[in-house]
């Protein structure tokens, strides 16, 4: 199981619960942005190809896995675009995923301090998760953009705890994969990385 701890965070799980309960109606658009100004150094983990640098491996993966967690159905089309550094790694990515009746836009960057959030828009409102990859809270708005509910995680001190618990449960139950982060998702991410690297 990959270290996709974001899928286990209480705020993310609450957002998914609100979606499944129909609190925003039929979802039609997801906009996710994760970006910060990484220190520019050809030898650090952000910029060095030898260290697995690049936005795709470091932050785009979170945007993608959170989106697929919310929308558990096959994509009809995936389009990618990337900007590359002099060291040969991607520093900004744009991924557009088309699902039946829904479009998802994923924007990630090492070169820009983006307004980090995941916004899920539906026919009856929207869900907003600030800093979704380490979410501590989530907001629910109605279609008039009025705040209806707010969930604040006041318990979590280490977000990895929940995934560790899942790993322990899988081992104890004799399962070789978790339904929360299945092997198929790892393969989906690998295919996305391949698409991004093709743009080099």
PDB file of C-alpha atoms in Angstrom:
ATOM      1  CA  UNK A   1       0.000   0.000   0.000  1.00  0.00           C
ATOM      2  CA  UNK A   2       1.354   3.405  -1.001  1.00  0.00           C
ATOM      3  CA  UNK A   3       1.711   6.177   1.561  1.00  0.00           C
ATOM      4  CA  UNK A   4      -1.516   7.834   0.438  1.00  0.00           C
ATOM      5  CA  UNK A   5      -2.362   8.975   3.931  1.00  0.00           C
ATOM      6  CA  UNK A   6      -4.583  11.815   2.648  1.00  0.00           C
ATOM      7  CA  UNK A   7      -7.336   9.342   1.780  1.00  0.00           C
ATOM      8  CA  UNK A   8      -7.579   8.365   5.443  1.00  0.00           C
ATOM      9  CA  UNK A   9      -7.824  11.842   6.960  1.00  0.00           C
ATOM     10  CA  UNK A  10     -11.092  12.516   8.837  1.00  0.00           C
ATOM     11  CA  UNK A  11     -11.736  15.778   6.945  1.00  0.00           C
ATOM     12  CA  UNK A  12     -11.333  14.051   3.567  1.00  0.00           C
ATOM     13  CA  UNK A  13     -13.553  11.172   4.660  1.00  0.00           C
ATOM     14  CA  UNK A  14     -16.185  13.683   5.824  1.00  0.00           C
ATOM     15  CA  UNK A  15     -16.122  15.386   2.422  1.00  0.00           C
ATOM     16  CA  UNK A  16     -16.680  12.036   0.744  1.00  0.00           C
ATOM     17  CA  UNK A  17     -19.507  11.244   3.164  1.00  0.00           C
ATOM     18  CA  UNK A  18     -21.222  14.546   2.346  1.00  0.00           C
ATOM     19  CA  UNK A  19     -20.935  13.749  -1.356  1.00  0.00           C
ATOM     20  CA  UNK A  20     -22.375  10.273  -0.903  1.00  0.00           C
ATOM     21  CA  UNK A  21     -25.235  11.690   1.165  1.00  0.00           C
ATOM     22  CA  UNK A  22     -26.108  13.987  -1.735  1.00  0.00           C
ATOM     23  CA  UNK A  23     -25.513  17.200   0.181  1.00  0.00           C
ATOM     24  CA  UNK A  24     -24.233  18.991  -2.943  1.00  0.00           C
ATOM     25  CA  UNK A  25     -26.552  17.211  -5.351  1.00  0.00           C
ATOM     26  CA  UNK A  26     -24.988  15.814  -8.497  1.00  0.00           C
ATOM     27  CA  UNK A  27     -21.242  16.598  -8.692  1.00  0.00           C
ATOM     28  CA  UNK A  28     -20.254  18.298 -11.947  1.00  0.00           C
ATOM     29  CA  UNK A  29     -16.783  19.800 -11.448  1.00  0.00           C
ATOM     30  CA  UNK A  30     -13.741  19.302  -9.218  1.00  0.00           C
ATOM     31  CA  UNK A  31     -10.959  21.867  -8.994  1.00  0.00           C
ATOM     32  CA  UNK A  32      -7.839  20.913  -7.043  1.00  0.00           C
ATOM     33  CA  UNK A  33      -4.745  23.062  -6.560  1.00  0.00           C
ATOM     34  CA  UNK A  34      -1.601  22.180  -4.615  1.00  0.00           C
ATOM     35  CA  UNK A  35       1.437  24.384  -5.078  1.00  0.00           C
ATOM     36  CA  UNK A  36       4.293  26.049  -3.234  1.00  0.00           C
ATOM     37  CA  UNK A  37       7.654  27.637  -3.940  1.00  0.00           C
ATOM     38  CA  UNK A  38      10.181  24.851  -3.494  1.00  0.00           C
ATOM     39  CA  UNK A  39      13.824  25.772  -2.893  1.00  0.00           C
ATOM     40  CA  UNK A  40      15.603  25.730  -6.239  1.00  0.00           C
ATOM     41  CA  UNK A  41      18.575  23.409  -5.942  1.00  0.00           C
ATOM     42  CA  UNK A  42      19.617  20.898  -8.585  1.00  0.00           C
ATOM     43  CA  UNK A  43      20.611  18.458  -5.833  1.00  0.00           C
ATOM     44  CA  UNK A  44      17.497  18.551  -3.636  1.00  0.00           C
ATOM     45  CA  UNK A  45      14.574  16.124  -3.714  1.00  0.00           C
ATOM     46  CA  UNK A  46      12.395  18.558  -5.649  1.00  0.00           C
ATOM     47  CA  UNK A  47      14.724  19.225  -8.569  1.00  0.00           C
ATOM     48  CA  UNK A  48      17.039  16.228  -8.788  1.00  0.00           C
ATOM     49  CA  UNK A  49      16.007  13.480 -11.246  1.00  0.00           C
ATOM     50  CA  UNK A  50      18.255  11.066  -9.342  1.00  0.00           C
ATOM     51  CA  UNK A  51      16.202  11.646  -6.188  1.00  0.00           C
ATOM     52  CA  UNK A  52      12.887  11.193  -7.979  1.00  0.00           C
ATOM     53  CA  UNK A  53      12.243  14.914  -8.185  1.00  0.00           C
ATOM     54  CA  UNK A  54       9.360  16.580  -9.938  1.00  0.00           C
ATOM     55  CA  UNK A  55       5.876  17.796  -9.124  1.00  0.00           C
ATOM     56  CA  UNK A  56       4.212  14.652 -10.482  1.00  0.00           C
ATOM     57  CA  UNK A  57       5.841  12.323  -7.983  1.00  0.00           C
ATOM     58  CA  UNK A  58       5.657  14.737  -5.066  1.00  0.00           C
ATOM     59  CA  UNK A  59       2.299  16.555  -5.191  1.00  0.00           C
ATOM     60  CA  UNK A  60       0.374  15.752  -8.377  1.00  0.00           C
ATOM     61  CA  UNK A  61      -0.047  12.238  -7.034  1.00  0.00           C
ATOM     62  CA  UNK A  62      -2.007  13.627  -4.068  1.00  0.00           C
ATOM     63  CA  UNK A  63      -4.294  15.714  -6.261  1.00  0.00           C
ATOM     64  CA  UNK A  64      -4.937  12.690  -8.463  1.00  0.00           C
ATOM     65  CA  UNK A  65      -5.519  10.174  -5.694  1.00  0.00           C
ATOM     66  CA  UNK A  66      -7.860  12.519  -3.827  1.00  0.00           C
ATOM     67  CA  UNK A  67      -9.875  13.109  -6.988  1.00  0.00           C
ATOM     68  CA  UNK A  68     -10.171   9.406  -7.735  1.00  0.00           C
ATOM     69  CA  UNK A  69     -11.144   8.818  -4.095  1.00  0.00           C
ATOM     70  CA  UNK A  70     -14.072  11.209  -4.480  1.00  0.00           C
ATOM     71  CA  UNK A  71     -15.085   9.993  -7.944  1.00  0.00           C
ATOM     72  CA  UNK A  72     -14.890   6.218  -7.939  1.00  0.00           C
ATOM     73  CA  UNK A  73     -15.574   5.521 -11.584  1.00  0.00           C
ATOM     74  CA  UNK A  74     -13.449   5.152 -14.713  1.00  0.00           C
ATOM     75  CA  UNK A  75     -12.312   8.283 -16.503  1.00  0.00           C
ATOM     76  CA  UNK A  76     -13.308   8.790 -20.129  1.00  0.00           C
ATOM     77  CA  UNK A  77     -10.277  10.913 -20.972  1.00  0.00           C
ATOM     78  CA  UNK A  78      -7.142  12.331 -19.323  1.00  0.00           C
ATOM     79  CA  UNK A  79      -5.169  15.260 -20.721  1.00  0.00           C
ATOM     80  CA  UNK A  80      -1.884  16.475 -19.250  1.00  0.00           C
ATOM     81  CA  UNK A  81       0.440  19.424 -19.689  1.00  0.00           C
ATOM     82  CA  UNK A  82       3.665  20.204 -17.845  1.00  0.00           C
ATOM     83  CA  UNK A  83       6.427  22.780 -17.489  1.00  0.00           C
ATOM     84  CA  UNK A  84       9.965  21.483 -17.061  1.00  0.00           C
ATOM     85  CA  UNK A  85      12.959  22.792 -15.131  1.00  0.00           C
ATOM     86  CA  UNK A  86      16.521  22.959 -16.410  1.00  0.00           C
ATOM     87  CA  UNK A  87      17.282  19.831 -14.370  1.00  0.00           C
ATOM     88  CA  UNK A  88      14.758  17.829 -16.380  1.00  0.00           C
ATOM     89  CA  UNK A  89      11.942  17.454 -13.850  1.00  0.00           C
ATOM     90  CA  UNK A  90       8.399  18.763 -14.111  1.00  0.00           C
ATOM     91  CA  UNK A  91       7.779  21.788 -11.885  1.00  0.00           C
ATOM     92  CA  UNK A  92       4.171  22.550 -12.843  1.00  0.00           C
ATOM     93  CA  UNK A  93       1.469  20.140 -13.980  1.00  0.00           C
ATOM     94  CA  UNK A  94      -2.046  20.572 -15.326  1.00  0.00           C
ATOM     95  CA  UNK A  95      -4.194  17.431 -15.480  1.00  0.00           C
ATOM     96  CA  UNK A  96      -7.740  17.448 -16.819  1.00  0.00           C
ATOM     97  CA  UNK A  97      -9.839  14.350 -16.262  1.00  0.00           C
ATOM     98  CA  UNK A  98     -13.201  13.828 -17.946  1.00  0.00           C
ATOM     99  CA  UNK A  99     -15.694  11.527 -16.285  1.00  0.00           C
ATOM    100  CA  UNK A 100     -19.277  10.927 -17.413  1.00  0.00           C
ATOM    101  CA  UNK A 101     -21.004  14.192 -16.502  1.00  0.00           C
ATOM    102  CA  UNK A 102     -18.032  15.598 -14.590  1.00  0.00           C
ATOM    103  CA  UNK A 103     -14.769  17.381 -15.294  1.00  0.00           C
ATOM    104  CA  UNK A 104     -11.824  17.488 -12.874  1.00  0.00           C
ATOM    105  CA  UNK A 105      -8.991  20.012 -13.060  1.00  0.00           C
ATOM    106  CA  UNK A 106      -5.776  19.288 -11.149  1.00  0.00           C
ATOM    107  CA  UNK A 107      -3.145  22.042 -10.888  1.00  0.00           C
ATOM    108  CA  UNK A 108       0.131  21.475  -9.078  1.00  0.00           C
ATOM    109  CA  UNK A 109       3.386  23.397  -8.919  1.00  0.00           C
ATOM    110  CA  UNK A 110       6.769  23.807  -7.248  1.00  0.00           C
ATOM    111  CA  UNK A 111       7.124  27.188  -8.951  1.00  0.00           C
ATOM    112  CA  UNK A 112       3.985  28.939  -7.689  1.00  0.00           C
ATOM    113  CA  UNK A 113       2.345  29.363  -4.299  1.00  0.00           C
ATOM    114  CA  UNK A 114      -1.140  28.316  -5.364  1.00  0.00           C
ATOM    115  CA  UNK A 115      -4.318  28.812  -3.357  1.00  0.00           C
ATOM    116  CA  UNK A 116      -4.315  25.233  -2.100  1.00  0.00           C
ATOM    117  CA  UNK A 117      -7.724  23.633  -1.960  1.00  0.00           C
ATOM    118  CA  UNK A 118     -10.025  21.039  -3.424  1.00  0.00           C
ATOM    119  CA  UNK A 119     -13.452  22.332  -4.425  1.00  0.00           C
ATOM    120  CA  UNK A 120     -16.181  19.907  -5.441  1.00  0.00           C
ATOM    121  CA  UNK A 121     -19.091  21.621  -7.178  1.00  0.00           C
ATOM    122  CA  UNK A 122     -22.544  20.099  -7.479  1.00  0.00           C
ATOM    123  CA  UNK A 123     -26.069  21.009  -8.509  1.00  0.00           C
ATOM    124  CA  UNK A 124     -27.011  21.924  -4.925  1.00  0.00           C
ATOM    125  CA  UNK A 125     -23.799  23.334  -3.493  1.00  0.00           C
ATOM    126  CA  UNK A 126     -20.093  22.794  -3.061  1.00  0.00           C
ATOM    127  CA  UNK A 127     -17.546  21.225  -0.719  1.00  0.00           C
ATOM    128  CA  UNK A 128     -14.253  22.998  -0.074  1.00  0.00           C
ATOM    129  CA  UNK A 129     -11.209  21.330   1.497  1.00  0.00           C
ATOM    130  CA  UNK A 130      -8.308  23.715   2.232  1.00  0.00           C
ATOM    131  CA  UNK A 131      -4.851  22.160   1.821  1.00  0.00           C
ATOM    132  CA  UNK A 132      -6.417  18.833   0.793  1.00  0.00           C
ATOM    133  CA  UNK A 133      -3.270  16.700   0.981  1.00  0.00           C
ATOM    134  CA  UNK A 134      -3.054  17.324   4.746  1.00  0.00           C
ATOM    135  CA  UNK A 135      -6.640  18.425   5.338  1.00  0.00           C
ATOM    136  CA  UNK A 136      -7.707  19.474   8.805  1.00  0.00           C
ATOM    137  CA  UNK A 137     -11.104  20.937   7.937  1.00  0.00           C
ATOM    138  CA  UNK A 138     -13.807  20.916   5.290  1.00  0.00           C
ATOM    139  CA  UNK A 139     -16.640  23.316   4.452  1.00  0.00           C
ATOM    140  CA  UNK A 140     -20.073  22.637   2.948  1.00  0.00           C
ATOM    141  CA  UNK A 141     -21.921  25.417   1.105  1.00  0.00           C
ATOM    142  CA  UNK A 142     -25.398  25.459  -0.402  1.00  0.00           C
ATOM    143  CA  UNK A 143     -26.129  26.603  -3.956  1.00  0.00           C
ATOM    144  CA  UNK A 144     -26.425  30.211  -2.708  1.00  0.00           C
ATOM    145  CA  UNK A 145     -22.837  29.980  -1.448  1.00  0.00           C
ATOM    146  CA  UNK A 146     -23.963  30.057   2.187  1.00  0.00           C
ATOM    147  CA  UNK A 147     -21.969  28.004   4.688  1.00  0.00           C
ATOM    148  CA  UNK A 148     -24.094  25.083   5.857  1.00  0.00           C
ATOM    149  CA  UNK A 149     -21.637  22.841   7.698  1.00  0.00           C
ATOM    150  CA  UNK A 150     -18.041  22.954   8.859  1.00  0.00           C
ATOM    151  CA  UNK A 151     -16.016  19.975  10.054  1.00  0.00           C
ATOM    152  CA  UNK A 152     -12.817  20.623  11.988  1.00  0.00           C
ATOM    153  CA  UNK A 153     -10.489  17.762  12.843  1.00  0.00           C
ATOM    154  CA  UNK A 154      -9.297  18.550  16.361  1.00  0.00           C
ATOM    155  CA  UNK A 155      -7.988  15.069  17.143  1.00  0.00           C
ATOM    156  CA  UNK A 156      -5.375  14.164  14.548  1.00  0.00           C
ATOM    157  CA  UNK A 157      -1.772  14.872  15.492  1.00  0.00           C
ATOM    158  CA  UNK A 158      -0.142  12.611  12.904  1.00  0.00           C
ATOM    159  CA  UNK A 159      -2.058  11.989   9.699  1.00  0.00           C
ATOM    160  CA  UNK A 160      -0.164   8.773   8.996  1.00  0.00           C
ATOM    161  CA  UNK A 161      -1.775   7.121  12.022  1.00  0.00           C
ATOM    162  CA  UNK A 162      -4.940   6.193  10.118  1.00  0.00           C
ATOM    163  CA  UNK A 163      -3.095   4.531   7.257  1.00  0.00           C
ATOM    164  CA  UNK A 164      -0.887   2.673   9.713  1.00  0.00           C
ATOM    165  CA  UNK A 165      -4.038   1.364  11.403  1.00  0.00           C
ATOM    166  CA  UNK A 166      -5.352   0.226   8.010  1.00  0.00           C
ATOM    167  CA  UNK A 167      -2.073  -1.557   7.256  1.00  0.00           C
ATOM    168  CA  UNK A 168      -2.215  -3.306  10.632  1.00  0.00           C
ATOM    169  CA  UNK A 169      -5.807  -4.390   9.971  1.00  0.00           C
ATOM    170  CA  UNK A 170      -4.887  -5.726   6.524  1.00  0.00           C
ATOM    171  CA  UNK A 171      -1.991  -7.748   7.934  1.00  0.00           C
ATOM    172  CA  UNK A 172      -4.093  -9.063  10.791  1.00  0.00           C
ATOM    173  CA  UNK A 173      -6.902 -10.063   8.403  1.00  0.00           C
ATOM    174  CA  UNK A 174      -4.536 -11.685   5.898  1.00  0.00           C
ATOM    175  CA  UNK A 175      -5.377  -9.187   3.134  1.00  0.00           C
ATOM    176  CA  UNK A 176      -2.669  -8.344   0.601  1.00  0.00           C
ATOM    177  CA  UNK A 177      -4.223  -5.009  -0.362  1.00  0.00           C
ATOM    178  CA  UNK A 178      -6.433  -2.329   1.127  1.00  0.00           C
ATOM    179  CA  UNK A 179      -9.720  -1.353  -0.519  1.00  0.00           C
ATOM    180  CA  UNK A 180      -8.919   2.267   0.363  1.00  0.00           C
ATOM    181  CA  UNK A 181      -5.620   2.272  -1.589  1.00  0.00           C
ATOM    182  CA  UNK A 182      -5.862  -0.748  -3.908  1.00  0.00           C
ATOM    183  CA  UNK A 183      -3.119  -1.963  -6.232  1.00  0.00           C
ATOM    184  CA  UNK A 184      -5.159  -0.784  -9.222  1.00  0.00           C
ATOM    185  CA  UNK A 185      -4.801   2.798  -8.006  1.00  0.00           C
ATOM    186  CA  UNK A 186      -1.020   2.481  -7.933  1.00  0.00           C
ATOM    187  CA  UNK A 187      -1.130   1.355 -11.558  1.00  0.00           C
ATOM    188  CA  UNK A 188      -3.426   4.262 -12.482  1.00  0.00           C
ATOM    189  CA  UNK A 189      -0.932   6.694 -10.951  1.00  0.00           C
ATOM    190  CA  UNK A 190       1.949   5.065 -12.812  1.00  0.00           C
ATOM    191  CA  UNK A 191       0.055   5.499 -16.082  1.00  0.00           C
ATOM    192  CA  UNK A 192      -0.555   9.171 -15.257  1.00  0.00           C
ATOM    193  CA  UNK A 193       3.151   9.669 -14.533  1.00  0.00           C
ATOM    194  CA  UNK A 194       3.952   8.091 -17.896  1.00  0.00           C
ATOM    195  CA  UNK A 195       1.602  10.555 -19.603  1.00  0.00           C
ATOM    196  CA  UNK A 196       3.291  13.492 -17.882  1.00  0.00           C
ATOM    197  CA  UNK A 197       6.805  12.240 -18.661  1.00  0.00           C
ATOM    198  CA  UNK A 198       5.853  11.897 -22.325  1.00  0.00           C
ATOM    199  CA  UNK A 199       5.513  15.693 -22.373  1.00  0.00           C
ATOM    200  CA  UNK A 200       9.228  16.163 -21.631  1.00  0.00           C
TER     201      UNK A 200
END
